[in-house]
């Protein structure tokens, strides 16, 4: 597993091995999960590309400043790999009706972070 945050670009990267399996020729291979997120400051400039190839190229550009071995793991991803886009956003809590909490709440465990729909 690798986690990185680039303070210059504000990219957050997460790389983790999901499964290790043996190929028919006896070599070991793996399935990995790579997440890269960034603040969307411009809807057009920060938009996700439509094709897998373009999304993989974007991931590699955003990971270019990462340290080894995370950088090589990402740069070695085949250009024809599947890249599922998942647009997430921050949701500000509704202030109305929260007067009994003095404007603050506490989130714990899974309520305190975003969850993906396919790796929950």
mmCIF file of C-alpha atoms in Angstrom:
data_model
loop_
_atom_site.group_PDB
_atom_site.id
_atom_site.type_symbol
_atom_site.label_atom_id
_atom_site.label_comp_id
_atom_site.label_asym_id
_atom_site.label_seq_id
_atom_site.Cartn_x
_atom_site.Cartn_y
_atom_site.Cartn_z
ATOM 1 C CA UNK A 1 0.000 0.000 0.000
ATOM 2 C CA UNK A 2 1.168 3.506 -0.705
ATOM 3 C CA UNK A 3 -0.335 6.845 0.228
ATOM 4 C CA UNK A 4 0.939 10.216 -0.951
ATOM 5 C CA UNK A 5 -0.080 13.843 -0.795
ATOM 6 C CA UNK A 6 1.679 16.362 -3.003
ATOM 7 C CA UNK A 7 1.538 19.783 -1.323
ATOM 8 C CA UNK A 8 2.429 21.558 -4.577
ATOM 9 C CA UNK A 9 -0.365 20.058 -6.693
ATOM 10 C CA UNK A 10 -2.701 19.026 -3.833
ATOM 11 C CA UNK A 11 -3.041 15.581 -5.428
ATOM 12 C CA UNK A 12 -3.865 12.736 -3.047
ATOM 13 C CA UNK A 13 -2.821 9.244 -4.171
ATOM 14 C CA UNK A 14 -3.686 5.843 -2.763
ATOM 15 C CA UNK A 15 -2.258 2.630 -4.207
ATOM 16 C CA UNK A 16 -3.111 -0.772 -2.763
ATOM 17 C CA UNK A 17 -2.840 -4.377 -3.888
ATOM 18 C CA UNK A 18 -6.280 -5.982 -3.988
ATOM 19 C CA UNK A 19 -5.411 -9.500 -5.147
ATOM 20 C CA UNK A 20 -2.317 -11.536 -6.013
ATOM 21 C CA UNK A 21 -2.752 -14.445 -8.414
ATOM 22 C CA UNK A 22 -0.655 -16.878 -10.418
ATOM 23 C CA UNK A 23 -0.684 -16.655 -14.205
ATOM 24 C CA UNK A 24 -0.770 -19.828 -16.350
ATOM 25 C CA UNK A 25 2.987 -19.479 -16.948
ATOM 26 C CA UNK A 26 3.630 -19.527 -13.178
ATOM 27 C CA UNK A 27 4.429 -15.814 -12.789
ATOM 28 C CA UNK A 28 2.689 -13.895 -10.039
ATOM 29 C CA UNK A 29 0.534 -10.951 -11.001
ATOM 30 C CA UNK A 30 -1.717 -8.611 -9.092
ATOM 31 C CA UNK A 31 -4.794 -6.472 -9.266
ATOM 32 C CA UNK A 32 -4.336 -3.072 -7.680
ATOM 33 C CA UNK A 33 -6.507 -0.125 -6.776
ATOM 34 C CA UNK A 34 -5.241 3.356 -7.518
ATOM 35 C CA UNK A 35 -7.131 6.401 -6.348
ATOM 36 C CA UNK A 36 -6.058 9.907 -7.208
ATOM 37 C CA UNK A 37 -8.084 12.869 -6.078
ATOM 38 C CA UNK A 38 -7.650 16.600 -6.356
ATOM 39 C CA UNK A 39 -9.570 19.759 -5.671
ATOM 40 C CA UNK A 40 -11.620 20.843 -8.657
ATOM 41 C CA UNK A 41 -10.883 24.508 -9.070
ATOM 42 C CA UNK A 42 -11.976 24.801 -12.709
ATOM 43 C CA UNK A 43 -14.733 22.497 -13.995
ATOM 44 C CA UNK A 44 -13.318 22.519 -17.515
ATOM 45 C CA UNK A 45 -9.582 22.282 -16.795
ATOM 46 C CA UNK A 46 -10.052 19.671 -14.035
ATOM 47 C CA UNK A 47 -12.620 17.560 -15.901
ATOM 48 C CA UNK A 48 -12.096 13.804 -16.207
ATOM 49 C CA UNK A 49 -11.372 12.623 -19.759
ATOM 50 C CA UNK A 50 -13.900 10.398 -21.520
ATOM 51 C CA UNK A 51 -11.649 7.516 -22.578
ATOM 52 C CA UNK A 52 -9.696 5.016 -20.472
ATOM 53 C CA UNK A 53 -6.476 5.856 -22.317
ATOM 54 C CA UNK A 54 -6.875 9.568 -21.567
ATOM 55 C CA UNK A 55 -7.730 8.844 -17.915
ATOM 56 C CA UNK A 56 -4.614 6.657 -17.508
ATOM 57 C CA UNK A 57 -2.507 9.442 -19.056
ATOM 58 C CA UNK A 58 -4.047 11.939 -16.617
ATOM 59 C CA UNK A 59 -3.298 9.657 -13.651
ATOM 60 C CA UNK A 60 0.312 9.367 -14.772
ATOM 61 C CA UNK A 61 0.653 13.144 -15.176
ATOM 62 C CA UNK A 62 -0.786 13.713 -11.703
ATOM 63 C CA UNK A 63 1.564 11.078 -10.224
ATOM 64 C CA UNK A 64 4.693 12.369 -11.976
ATOM 65 C CA UNK A 65 6.085 14.040 -8.821
ATOM 66 C CA UNK A 66 5.470 11.030 -6.561
ATOM 67 C CA UNK A 67 8.335 9.304 -4.774
ATOM 68 C CA UNK A 68 9.517 5.793 -5.568
ATOM 69 C CA UNK A 69 8.315 3.086 -5.566
ATOM 70 C CA UNK A 70 4.811 4.594 -5.829
ATOM 71 C CA UNK A 71 5.748 6.578 -8.926
ATOM 72 C CA UNK A 72 7.017 3.506 -10.833
ATOM 73 C CA UNK A 73 3.987 1.461 -9.793
ATOM 74 C CA UNK A 74 1.746 4.082 -11.354
ATOM 75 C CA UNK A 75 3.902 4.756 -14.433
ATOM 76 C CA UNK A 76 3.981 1.001 -15.173
ATOM 77 C CA UNK A 77 0.181 0.768 -15.418
ATOM 78 C CA UNK A 78 -0.643 -0.410 -18.955
ATOM 79 C CA UNK A 79 -2.224 2.365 -21.012
ATOM 80 C CA UNK A 80 -5.160 0.114 -21.918
ATOM 81 C CA UNK A 81 -6.098 -0.604 -18.266
ATOM 82 C CA UNK A 82 -9.591 0.151 -17.041
ATOM 83 C CA UNK A 83 -9.865 3.486 -15.241
ATOM 84 C CA UNK A 84 -13.238 3.999 -13.589
ATOM 85 C CA UNK A 85 -14.093 7.624 -13.011
ATOM 86 C CA UNK A 86 -15.773 8.415 -9.732
ATOM 87 C CA UNK A 87 -16.695 12.024 -9.219
ATOM 88 C CA UNK A 88 -16.990 12.815 -5.571
ATOM 89 C CA UNK A 89 -17.773 16.041 -3.855
ATOM 90 C CA UNK A 90 -17.820 17.624 -0.479
ATOM 91 C CA UNK A 91 -21.237 18.164 0.966
ATOM 92 C CA UNK A 92 -21.608 20.936 3.490
ATOM 93 C CA UNK A 93 -24.073 19.999 6.234
ATOM 94 C CA UNK A 94 -27.362 21.833 6.371
ATOM 95 C CA UNK A 95 -27.248 24.460 9.081
ATOM 96 C CA UNK A 96 -31.029 24.681 9.398
ATOM 97 C CA UNK A 97 -32.380 22.566 12.224
ATOM 98 C CA UNK A 98 -29.004 22.182 13.937
ATOM 99 C CA UNK A 99 -29.542 24.797 16.626
ATOM 100 C CA UNK A 100 -29.803 22.129 19.345
ATOM 101 C CA UNK A 101 -26.232 21.071 18.495
ATOM 102 C CA UNK A 102 -24.760 24.578 18.736
ATOM 103 C CA UNK A 103 -23.703 24.300 15.096
ATOM 104 C CA UNK A 104 -21.385 21.309 15.507
ATOM 105 C CA UNK A 105 -21.648 17.560 15.058
ATOM 106 C CA UNK A 106 -19.249 14.635 15.400
ATOM 107 C CA UNK A 107 -18.818 12.047 12.660
ATOM 108 C CA UNK A 108 -17.325 8.671 13.513
ATOM 109 C CA UNK A 109 -16.016 5.704 11.544
ATOM 110 C CA UNK A 110 -17.474 5.351 8.022
ATOM 111 C CA UNK A 111 -19.608 8.465 8.414
ATOM 112 C CA UNK A 112 -16.455 10.567 8.512
ATOM 113 C CA UNK A 113 -15.067 9.733 5.061
ATOM 114 C CA UNK A 114 -16.199 9.046 1.532
ATOM 115 C CA UNK A 115 -16.762 5.434 0.497
ATOM 116 C CA UNK A 116 -16.512 4.010 -3.007
ATOM 117 C CA UNK A 117 -19.431 2.073 -4.359
ATOM 118 C CA UNK A 118 -17.327 -0.845 -5.588
ATOM 119 C CA UNK A 119 -14.875 -1.425 -2.717
ATOM 120 C CA UNK A 120 -17.021 -0.212 0.210
#
